[in-house]
Coordinates of N, CA and C in Angstrom, one line a residue:
Chain K
M254 N 13.8 4.3 -29.8 CA 12.4 4.7 -30.5 C 11.5 3.7 -30.0
G255 N 11.9 2.5 -29.5 CA 10.7 1.4 -28.9 C 10.0 0.8 -30.2
E256 N 9.1 0.0 -29.7 CA 8.4 -1.0 -30.6 C 7.7 -0.1 -31.8
V257 N 7.5 -0.5 -32.9 CA 7.0 -0.1 -34.3 C 5.8 -1.2 -34.6
K258 N 4.7 -0.8 -35.2 CA 3.6 -1.4 -35.9 C 3.9 -1.2 -37.5
H259 N 3.7 -2.4 -38.0 CA 3.2 -2.3 -39.4 C 1.9 -2.6 -39.6
L260 N 1.1 -1.9 -40.2 CA -0.5 -2.0 -40.2 C -0.8 -2.0 -41.6
C261 N -1.7 -3.1 -41.9 CA -2.3 -3.1 -43.3 C -3.9 -3.1 -43.2
L262 N -4.5 -2.3 -43.7 CA -6.0 -2.5 -44.2 C -6.2 -2.8 -45.4
V263 N -7.1 -3.6 -45.6 CA -7.2 -4.8 -46.9 C -8.4 -4.9 -47.4
K264 N -8.7 -4.6 -48.4 CA -10.2 -5.2 -49.0 C -9.6 -6.1 -50.1
F265 N -10.1 -7.3 -50.0 CA -9.5 -8.7 -50.8 C -10.4 -8.4 -52.3
K266 N -10.0 -9.1 -53.2 CA -10.7 -9.3 -54.3 C -11.5 -10.3 -54.0
E267 N -13.1 -10.1 -54.7 CA -14.0 -11.2 -54.6 C -13.6 -12.6 -54.3
E268 N -12.8 -12.9 -55.4 CA -12.7 -14.4 -55.6 C -11.7 -14.9 -55.0
V269 N -11.0 -14.3 -54.1 CA -10.0 -14.5 -53.3 C -10.4 -15.4 -52.1
L270 N -9.6 -16.7 -51.6 CA -10.1 -17.3 -50.6 C -9.1 -16.9 -49.5
V271 N -9.7 -16.3 -48.9 CA -9.0 -15.1 -47.5 C -8.4 -15.9 -46.6
D272 N -9.0 -17.4 -46.3 CA -8.5 -18.3 -45.4 C -7.1 -18.6 -45.8
D273 N -6.8 -18.8 -47.2 CA -5.5 -19.5 -47.7 C -4.3 -18.1 -47.1
I274 N -4.9 -16.9 -47.5 CA -3.9 -16.1 -47.6 C -3.6 -15.7 -45.9
L275 N -4.6 -16.1 -44.9 CA -4.4 -15.8 -43.7 C -3.2 -16.9 -43.0
Q276 N -3.8 -18.1 -43.6 CA -2.6 -19.1 -43.0 C -1.4 -19.0 -43.7
G277 N -1.0 -18.3 -44.9 CA 0.0 -18.1 -45.4 C 0.8 -17.0 -44.8
M278 N 0.1 -16.3 -44.1 CA 0.6 -15.0 -43.4 C 0.9 -15.5 -42.0
T279 N 0.2 -16.3 -41.6 CA 0.5 -16.8 -40.2 C 1.8 -18.0 -40.0
K280 N 1.8 -18.3 -40.8 CA 3.0 -19.3 -41.4 C 4.2 -18.6 -41.5
L281 N 4.1 -17.5 -42.1 CA 5.3 -16.9 -42.4 C 5.8 -15.8 -41.1
V282 N 5.2 -15.3 -40.4 CA 5.4 -14.6 -39.5 C 5.6 -15.4 -38.1
S283 N 5.1 -16.7 -38.2 CA 5.3 -17.8 -37.2 C 7.1 -17.9 -37.3
E284 N 7.5 -18.1 -38.5 CA 8.6 -18.6 -38.6 C 10.0 -17.8 -39.0
M285 N 9.2 -16.2 -38.7 CA 10.2 -14.9 -38.7 C 10.5 -14.0 -37.4
D286 N 11.6 -14.6 -36.6 CA 11.8 -14.1 -35.6 C 12.0 -12.7 -35.4
M287 N 12.2 -12.0 -36.1 CA 12.2 -10.5 -36.0 C 10.8 -9.9 -36.0
V288 N 9.8 -10.8 -36.2 CA 8.3 -10.5 -35.7 C 7.8 -10.9 -34.5
K289 N 7.9 -9.6 -33.9 CA 7.5 -9.9 -32.3 C 5.9 -10.6 -31.8
S290 N 5.2 -9.8 -32.7 CA 3.9 -10.3 -32.5 C 2.9 -10.0 -33.6
F291 N 1.9 -10.7 -34.0 CA 0.8 -10.5 -35.0 C -0.5 -10.6 -34.7
E292 N -1.4 -9.6 -34.9 CA -2.5 -9.7 -34.8 C -3.5 -9.5 -36.0
W293 N -4.8 -10.0 -36.2 CA -5.4 -9.6 -37.3 C -6.6 -9.7 -36.7
G294 N -7.6 -9.0 -37.6 CA -9.1 -9.0 -37.4 C -9.8 -8.5 -38.8
K295 N -11.5 -9.1 -38.6 CA -12.0 -8.8 -39.7 C -13.2 -7.8 -39.2
D296 N -13.5 -6.7 -40.0 CA -14.5 -5.6 -39.7 C -15.6 -6.3 -39.4
V297 N -16.4 -5.7 -38.0 CA -17.6 -6.2 -37.8 C -19.1 -5.7 -37.9
L298 N -18.8 -4.1 -37.8 CA -19.5 -3.4 -38.1 C -20.4 -3.0 -39.4
N299 N -19.3 -3.3 -40.3 CA -19.6 -3.0 -42.0 C -20.5 -1.8 -41.9
Q300 N -19.9 -0.6 -41.3 CA -20.5 0.7 -41.8 C -19.6 1.3 -43.1
E301 N -19.9 0.8 -44.2 CA -19.5 1.2 -45.5 C -18.9 2.5 -45.6
M302 N -19.7 3.6 -44.9 CA -18.9 5.0 -44.9 C -18.0 5.0 -44.0
L303 N -18.0 4.3 -43.1 CA -16.6 4.6 -42.3 C -15.4 3.5 -42.7
T304 N -15.5 2.3 -43.1 CA -14.7 1.1 -43.4 C -13.8 1.6 -45.0
Q305 N -15.0 2.2 -45.7 CA -14.2 2.5 -47.1 C -14.1 1.2 -48.0
G306 N -15.0 0.3 -47.6 CA -14.8 -1.2 -48.1 C -13.7 -1.9 -47.7
F307 N -12.8 -1.7 -46.6 CA -11.7 -2.1 -46.1 C -12.4 -3.4 -45.2
T308 N -12.2 -4.4 -45.0 CA -12.6 -5.6 -44.4 C -11.5 -6.1 -43.3
H309 N -10.4 -6.1 -43.7 CA -9.6 -6.6 -42.6 C -8.3 -6.1 -42.6
V310 N -7.7 -6.2 -41.2 CA -6.5 -5.4 -40.6 C -5.5 -6.3 -40.2
F311 N -4.4 -6.2 -40.7 CA -3.0 -6.9 -39.9 C -2.4 -6.1 -39.4
S312 N -1.9 -6.4 -38.3 CA -1.0 -5.6 -37.4 C 0.3 -6.3 -36.9
L313 N 1.4 -5.9 -37.4 CA 2.6 -6.6 -37.1 C 3.1 -5.8 -35.9
T314 N 3.9 -6.4 -35.3 CA 4.9 -5.4 -34.0 C 6.0 -5.9 -34.0
F315 N 7.0 -4.9 -34.0 CA 8.6 -5.4 -34.2 C 9.1 -4.5 -32.8
A316 N 10.1 -5.2 -32.6 CA 10.7 -4.7 -31.3 C 11.8 -3.5 -31.5
S317 N 11.9 -3.0 -32.7 CA 12.7 -2.0 -33.3 C 12.3 -1.6 -34.8
S318 N 12.6 -0.4 -35.1 CA 12.6 -0.3 -36.7 C 13.5 -1.0 -37.5
E319 N 15.0 -1.4 -37.0 CA 15.8 -2.3 -37.5 C 14.9 -3.7 -37.8
D320 N 14.2 -4.0 -36.9 CA 13.7 -5.5 -37.2 C 12.4 -5.2 -38.4
L321 N 12.0 -4.4 -38.4 CA 10.7 -3.9 -39.3 C 11.6 -3.9 -40.7
T322 N 12.8 -3.1 -40.7 CA 13.2 -3.3 -42.0 C 13.9 -4.4 -42.5
S323 N 14.4 -5.2 -41.6 CA 14.8 -6.8 -41.7 C 13.9 -7.4 -42.5
Y324 N 12.6 -7.1 -41.7 CA 11.6 -8.0 -42.2 C 11.0 -7.6 -43.7
M325 N 10.9 -6.3 -43.9 CA 10.7 -5.9 -45.1 C 11.7 -6.2 -46.4
S326 N 12.6 -6.3 -46.1 CA 13.7 -6.6 -47.1 C 13.9 -8.0 -47.1
H327 N 13.4 -8.9 -46.3 CA 13.5 -10.5 -46.3 C 13.1 -11.0 -47.4
E328 N 13.7 -11.8 -48.0 CA 13.2 -12.6 -49.5 C 11.8 -13.2 -49.1
R329 N 11.4 -13.7 -48.0 CA 10.5 -14.4 -47.7 C 9.3 -13.7 -47.5
H330 N 9.4 -12.4 -46.8 CA 8.6 -11.6 -47.1 C 8.3 -10.8 -48.5
Q331 N 9.0 -10.7 -49.3 CA 9.1 -10.1 -50.6 C 8.4 -11.4 -51.6
E332 N 8.5 -12.5 -51.3 CA 7.7 -13.8 -51.7 C 6.4 -13.3 -51.3
F333 N 6.2 -13.2 -50.1 CA 4.7 -13.3 -49.9 C 3.8 -12.3 -50.2
A334 N 4.8 -11.1 -50.2 CA 4.0 -9.7 -50.5 C 3.7 -10.0 -51.8
G335 N 4.3 -10.6 -53.0 CA 3.6 -10.8 -54.4 C 2.2 -11.4 -54.3
T336 N 2.3 -12.6 -53.6 CA 0.9 -13.3 -53.4 C -0.3 -12.4 -53.0
F337 N 0.4 -11.6 -51.7 CA -0.6 -10.7 -51.1 C -1.0 -10.0 -52.2
M338 N -0.1 -8.9 -52.8 CA -0.5 -7.8 -53.5 C -1.6 -8.4 -54.8
A339 N -1.3 -9.8 -55.0 CA -2.2 -10.1 -56.0 C -3.6 -10.4 -55.9
A340 N -4.0 -10.6 -54.3 CA -5.2 -11.0 -54.0 C -5.9 -9.9 -53.4
I341 N -5.6 -9.0 -53.6 CA -6.0 -7.5 -52.9 C -6.9 -6.3 -54.0
D342 N -7.8 -6.2 -53.6 CA -8.4 -5.2 -54.3 C -7.8 -3.5 -54.0
K343 N -7.7 -3.2 -52.8 CA -6.9 -2.2 -52.2 C -6.5 -2.4 -50.8
V344 N -5.1 -1.4 -50.7 CA -4.6 -1.6 -49.4 C -4.0 -0.4 -49.1
V345 N -4.1 -0.3 -47.4 CA -3.3 1.0 -47.1 C -2.6 0.5 -45.9
V346 N -1.3 0.9 -46.1 CA -0.3 0.3 -45.0 C 0.4 1.9 -44.4
V347 N 0.6 1.7 -43.0 CA 1.5 2.5 -42.5 C 1.9 2.2 -41.3
D348 N 3.1 2.5 -41.2 CA 4.4 2.3 -40.2 C 4.6 3.2 -39.0
F349 N 4.5 2.7 -37.8 CA 4.6 3.8 -36.8 C 5.2 3.5 -35.7
P350 N 6.0 4.2 -35.0 CA 6.2 4.0 -33.6 C 5.2 4.0 -32.7
I351 N 4.8 3.0 -31.8 CA 3.9 3.0 -30.9 C 3.8 4.0 -29.8
I352 N 2.9 4.5 -29.8 CA 2.8 6.0 -28.4 C 1.6 5.2 -27.5
V353 N 2.0 4.7 -26.5 CA 0.9 4.1 -25.7 C 0.4 5.3 -24.6
A354 N -0.4 5.9 -25.0 CA -1.3 7.1 -24.5 C -2.1 6.5 -23.2
K355 N -2.7 5.4 -23.3 CA -3.4 4.8 -22.0 C -3.0 3.3 -22.1
P356 N -2.0 2.9 -20.9 CA -1.8 1.7 -21.1 C -2.8 0.6 -20.3
A357 N -2.6 -0.8 -21.0 CA -4.1 -1.6 -20.5 C -3.5 -1.8 -18.9
P358 N -4.5 -1.9 -18.3 CA -4.2 -2.2 -16.7 C -3.5 -3.4 -16.4
P359 N -2.7 -3.3 -15.6 CA -2.1 -4.9 -15.2 C -3.1 -6.0 -15.1
A360 N -2.8 -7.1 -15.8 CA -3.5 -8.2 -15.4 C -3.6 -8.4 -13.7
A361 N -5.0 -9.0 -13.7 CA -5.4 -9.3 -12.4 C -4.2 -10.4 -11.7
P362 N -3.7 -10.2 -10.4 CA -2.8 -11.2 -9.6 C -3.6 -12.5 -9.7
A363 N -2.7 -13.5 -9.4 CA -2.9 -14.9 -9.3 C -3.6 -15.0 -8.1
A364 N -4.5 -15.9 -7.9 CA -5.3 -16.1 -6.5 C -4.4 -16.3 -5.6
A365 N -4.5 -15.7 -4.4 CA -3.6 -16.2 -3.3 C -4.0 -17.3 -2.6
Chain U
M28 N -16.4 -13.6 -26.9 CA -15.5 -12.8 -28.1 C -14.4 -12.2 -27.9
G29 N -14.2 -12.0 -26.5 CA -12.8 -11.1 -26.0 C -12.6 -9.9 -26.4
E30 N -11.2 -9.3 -26.5 CA -11.1 -8.1 -26.8 C -11.4 -7.5 -28.4
V31 N -11.9 -6.3 -28.2 CA -12.3 -5.7 -29.4 C -11.4 -4.3 -29.8
K32 N -11.2 -4.1 -31.3 CA -10.4 -2.8 -31.4 C -11.2 -2.1 -32.4
H33 N -11.1 -0.7 -31.8 CA -11.4 0.4 -32.8 C -10.4 0.9 -33.4
L34 N -10.3 0.9 -34.8 CA -9.0 1.5 -35.4 C -9.3 2.4 -36.6
C35 N -8.6 3.7 -36.0 CA -9.2 4.9 -37.1 C -7.8 5.1 -37.9
L36 N -8.0 5.2 -39.0 CA -6.9 5.7 -39.9 C -7.1 7.3 -40.3
V37 N -6.4 8.1 -40.2 CA -6.8 9.6 -40.4 C -6.1 10.4 -41.3
K38 N -6.5 11.3 -41.9 CA -5.3 12.2 -42.6 C -6.2 13.6 -42.2
F39 N -5.3 14.4 -41.5 CA -6.1 15.6 -40.9 C -6.0 16.7 -41.9
K40 N -6.9 17.8 -41.9 CA -6.9 18.9 -42.4 C -5.4 19.6 -42.3
E41 N -5.1 20.5 -43.6 CA -3.6 21.0 -43.3 C -3.6 22.0 -42.1
E42 N -4.8 22.8 -41.7 CA -4.5 23.9 -40.8 C -4.7 23.3 -39.4
V43 N -5.1 21.9 -39.3 CA -5.7 21.5 -38.1 C -3.9 21.4 -36.9
L44 N -4.4 22.0 -35.9 CA -3.2 21.6 -34.8 C -3.5 20.0 -34.2
V45 N -2.8 19.2 -34.7 CA -3.1 17.9 -34.5 C -2.6 17.7 -33.1
D46 N -1.5 18.4 -32.5 CA -1.5 18.2 -31.0 C -2.6 18.3 -30.1
D47 N -3.6 19.4 -30.6 CA -4.8 19.6 -29.8 C -5.5 18.4 -30.0
I48 N -5.9 18.0 -31.3 CA -6.8 16.7 -31.1 C -6.0 15.6 -30.5
L49 N -4.8 15.3 -30.3 CA -4.2 14.3 -29.6 C -4.5 14.8 -27.9
Q50 N -4.2 15.6 -27.7 CA -4.3 15.8 -26.2 C -5.6 16.0 -25.8
G51 N -6.7 16.1 -26.6 CA -8.2 15.8 -26.4 C -8.6 14.3 -26.4
M52 N -8.1 13.8 -27.4 CA -8.6 12.4 -27.3 C -7.6 11.4 -26.2
T53 N -6.6 11.8 -25.8 CA -5.9 11.0 -24.7 C -6.7 11.5 -23.3
K54 N -7.2 12.8 -23.3 CA -7.7 13.1 -22.0 C -9.2 12.4 -22.1
L55 N -9.9 12.5 -23.1 CA -11.3 11.7 -23.2 C -11.0 10.2 -22.8
V56 N -9.9 9.5 -23.4 CA -10.2 8.2 -23.4 C -9.7 7.5 -21.6
S57 N -8.8 8.7 -21.1 CA -8.3 8.5 -20.2 C -9.1 8.4 -18.9
E58 N -10.4 9.0 -19.2 CA -11.3 9.3 -17.9 C -12.6 8.4 -18.5
M59 N -12.5 7.7 -19.6 CA -13.8 6.7 -19.8 C -13.3 5.3 -19.6
D60 N -13.7 4.9 -18.6 CA -13.4 3.3 -18.0 C -13.3 2.3 -18.6
M61 N -14.4 2.5 -19.6 CA -14.7 1.1 -20.7 C -13.8 1.0 -21.6
V62 N -12.7 2.0 -21.9 CA -11.4 2.4 -22.9 C -10.5 1.4 -22.2
K63 N -9.9 0.0 -22.6 CA -9.1 -0.7 -21.7 C -7.7 0.0 -22.2
S64 N -7.4 0.4 -23.2 CA -6.2 0.8 -23.5 C -6.4 1.9 -24.9
F65 N -5.3 2.6 -25.2 CA -5.1 3.6 -26.3 C -3.6 3.7 -26.6
E66 N -3.4 3.6 -28.0 CA -2.2 3.7 -28.8 C -2.3 4.6 -30.1
W67 N -1.3 5.4 -30.2 CA -1.3 5.9 -31.7 C -0.2 6.0 -32.1
G68 N -0.2 6.6 -33.4 CA 1.2 6.6 -34.1 C 1.1 7.3 -35.0
K69 N 2.3 7.9 -35.6 CA 2.3 8.7 -36.8 C 3.0 7.7 -37.8
D70 N 2.6 7.5 -39.2 CA 3.5 7.2 -40.1 C 5.0 7.7 -40.2
V71 N 5.8 6.8 -40.6 CA 7.2 7.4 -40.7 C 7.8 7.3 -42.1
L72 N 7.2 6.2 -42.7 CA 8.0 5.9 -43.9 C 7.2 6.7 -45.1
N73 N 6.4 7.3 -45.0 CA 5.7 8.4 -46.1 C 5.8 7.8 -47.4
Q74 N 5.5 6.5 -47.4 CA 5.3 6.2 -48.8 C 4.0 6.2 -49.4
E75 N 3.4 7.3 -50.0 CA 2.1 7.5 -50.3 C 1.3 6.7 -51.3
M76 N 2.2 6.1 -51.7 CA 1.4 4.9 -52.5 C 0.9 4.0 -51.7
L77 N 1.6 3.7 -50.4 CA 1.0 2.7 -49.4 C 0.1 3.3 -48.6
T78 N 0.7 4.3 -48.0 CA -0.3 5.2 -47.0 C -1.7 5.9 -47.5
Q79 N -1.8 6.1 -48.8 CA -2.6 6.8 -49.5 C -3.0 8.0 -48.9
G80 N -1.8 8.6 -48.0 CA -2.1 9.9 -47.4 C -2.5 9.8 -46.4
F81 N -2.7 8.8 -45.8 CA -3.3 8.6 -44.2 C -1.8 8.9 -43.2
T82 N -1.9 9.7 -42.4 CA -0.5 9.8 -41.3 C -0.6 9.3 -40.2
H83 N -1.7 9.2 -39.6 CA -2.0 8.8 -38.0 C -3.0 7.6 -37.9
V84 N -2.6 6.7 -36.9 CA -3.4 5.7 -36.6 C -3.8 5.9 -35.3
F85 N -5.0 5.6 -34.8 CA -5.7 5.6 -33.4 C -6.2 4.6 -33.0
S86 N -5.7 3.6 -32.1 CA -6.2 2.4 -31.8 C -6.6 2.1 -30.3
L87 N -8.0 2.1 -30.3 CA -8.8 1.7 -28.7 C -9.1 0.5 -28.8
T88 N -8.7 -0.2 -27.4 CA -8.7 -1.7 -27.4 C -10.1 -1.7 -26.1
F89 N -11.0 -2.6 -26.4 CA -11.9 -2.6 -25.2 C -11.8 -4.3 -25.1
A90 N -12.2 -4.5 -23.6 CA -12.5 -5.8 -23.3 C -13.4 -6.5 -23.7
S91 N -14.7 -5.9 -24.2 CA -15.8 -6.6 -24.8 C -16.4 -5.8 -25.8
S92 N -17.2 -6.1 -26.9 CA -17.9 -5.3 -27.9 C -18.8 -4.8 -26.9
E93 N -19.6 -5.1 -25.9 CA -20.4 -4.3 -25.2 C -19.7 -3.0 -24.8
D94 N -18.5 -2.9 -24.3 CA -17.6 -2.1 -23.8 C -17.2 -0.8 -25.0
L95 N -17.0 -1.3 -26.0 CA -17.2 -0.5 -27.3 C -18.3 0.2 -27.7
T96 N -19.5 -0.7 -27.6 CA -20.8 -0.1 -27.9 C -21.0 1.1 -26.8
S97 N -20.7 0.8 -25.8 CA -21.2 1.6 -24.5 C -20.3 3.2 -24.8
Y98 N -19.0 3.1 -25.1 CA -18.2 4.1 -25.6 C -18.9 4.8 -26.4
M99 N -19.2 4.1 -27.9 CA -19.3 4.9 -29.1 C -20.6 5.5 -29.1
S100 N -21.5 4.9 -28.2 CA -22.8 5.9 -27.8 C -22.5 6.8 -26.6
H101 N -21.5 6.9 -26.0 CA -21.2 7.8 -24.7 C -21.3 9.4 -25.3
E102 N -22.3 10.1 -24.6 CA -22.1 11.4 -25.1 C -20.8 12.1 -25.2
R103 N -20.1 11.8 -24.2 CA -18.5 12.5 -24.4 C -18.0 12.5 -25.6
H104 N -17.9 10.9 -26.0 CA -17.4 10.3 -27.1 C -18.2 11.0 -28.3
Q105 N -19.3 11.6 -28.3 CA -20.2 12.0 -29.4 C -19.5 13.4 -29.6
E106 N -19.5 14.1 -28.5 CA -19.1 15.5 -28.6 C -17.8 15.4 -29.3
F107 N -16.7 14.6 -28.6 CA -15.6 14.6 -29.5 C -15.5 14.1 -30.8
A108 N -16.6 13.3 -31.2 CA -16.3 13.1 -32.8 C -16.5 14.0 -33.6
G109 N -17.4 15.0 -32.9 CA -17.7 16.1 -33.6 C -16.5 16.9 -34.0
T110 N -16.0 17.2 -32.9 CA -14.6 17.9 -33.2 C -13.6 17.5 -34.0
F111 N -13.7 15.8 -33.8 CA -12.7 15.0 -34.7 C -13.1 15.2 -36.1
M112 N -14.0 14.8 -36.5 CA -14.7 14.8 -37.8 C -14.3 16.3 -38.7
A113 N -14.4 17.2 -37.8 CA -14.3 18.5 -38.6 C -13.0 19.1 -38.9
A114 N -12.0 18.0 -38.3 CA -10.3 18.3 -38.1 C -9.7 17.4 -39.3
I115 N -10.6 16.5 -40.1 CA -10.0 15.5 -41.0 C -10.4 15.9 -42.3
D116 N -9.4 15.4 -43.2 CA -9.6 15.6 -44.5 C -10.2 14.1 -44.7
K117 N -9.8 12.6 -44.3 CA -10.4 11.5 -44.7 C -10.2 10.5 -43.7
V118 N -10.8 9.5 -43.5 CA -10.7 8.5 -42.3 C -11.2 7.3 -42.6
V119 N -10.6 6.3 -42.3 CA -11.1 5.0 -42.2 C -11.2 4.4 -40.9
V120 N -12.5 3.8 -40.6 CA -12.7 3.2 -39.4 C -12.8 1.7 -39.3
V121 N -12.2 0.9 -38.9 CA -12.7 -0.5 -38.7 C -12.9 -0.8 -37.0
D122 N -13.8 -1.8 -36.9 CA -13.9 -2.5 -35.8 C -13.9 -4.0 -35.9
F123 N -13.0 -4.4 -34.7 CA -12.9 -6.0 -35.0 C -12.2 -6.8 -33.7
P124 N -13.2 -7.8 -33.5 CA -12.2 -8.8 -32.5 C -10.9 -8.9 -32.9
I125 N -10.1 -9.3 -32.0 CA -8.6 -9.4 -32.1 C -8.3 -10.6 -32.0
I126 N -7.7 -11.4 -33.3 CA -7.2 -12.6 -33.3 C -5.9 -12.4 -33.4
V127 N -5.1 -13.0 -32.2 CA -3.7 -13.0 -31.7 C -3.2 -14.5 -32.7
A128 N -2.5 -14.0 -33.7 CA -2.1 -15.2 -34.6 C -0.5 -15.5 -33.9
K129 N 0.3 -14.6 -33.5 CA 1.6 -14.6 -33.1 C 1.5 -13.8 -31.9
P130 N 1.6 -14.6 -30.7 CA 1.4 -13.4 -29.3 C 3.0 -13.0 -29.0
A131 N 3.0 -12.0 -28.6 CA 4.4 -11.6 -28.1 C 4.9 -12.5 -26.9
P132 N 6.4 -12.8 -26.9 CA 6.9 -13.7 -26.2 C 6.8 -13.1 -24.7
P133 N 6.7 -13.9 -24.0 CA 6.4 -13.2 -22.5 C 7.8 -12.4 -22.1
A134 N 7.5 -11.3 -21.3 CA 8.6 -10.4 -20.8 C 9.6 -11.3 -20.4
A135 N 10.9 -11.1 -20.1 CA 12.0 -11.8 -19.5 C 12.1 -11.5 -18.1
P136 N 12.0 -12.8 -17.4 CA 12.1 -12.9 -16.0 C 12.8 -12.2 -15.2
A137 N 12.4 -11.7 -14.2 CA 13.7 -10.7 -13.5 C 14.6 -11.6 -13.0
A138 N 15.9 -11.1 -12.8 CA 17.1 -11.4 -12.4 C 16.9 -12.3 -11.3
A139 N 17.7 -13.5 -11.3 CA 17.2 -14.6 -10.2 C 18.3 -13.8 -9.0

């Protein structure tokens, strides 16, 4: 099946220190070997009609669905999930095998 | 600012032929040079409480926010957006500069 993504769209509660959550998440995934990579971002266009109020995206990539399952059921993830869920106003989570319909072009070769 | 993602979470209308939409989208982005890469996926865990009914993710990557703007305002994108919006029950769209908090490990070196 190949790589799998665990994607969360989040609207945080107003009083939450988002930087603290981000630091906690970055620390967690850096220490969890089954997480292949982790990207996040904050919406910049602020078009409420399109974002539905969601402001942050968290995208975890796993080499396999087994690694995703291993992460989701890990004690440390579940601990963090409690902190995370307490900090959010709303969330959407989707988990999906990645279909690369247009691959990124190869990086430019090193100068000769 | 670096790479920017345009991410859509979608729930299609029941009667829609999703494959047709996917083919149209793949053709569009393959012909639009300012789209650096395009991935999509379909949720596999089907946890309604987490997905809120969203089933598909579309993720377009651009080398810069200028490329994203150029894509969004392009006549061919706007044509397709009309078809797309008519096919969906609901959508969330976020646009964000990508923060790589945990990079993927380098690919294994070729055998010596």
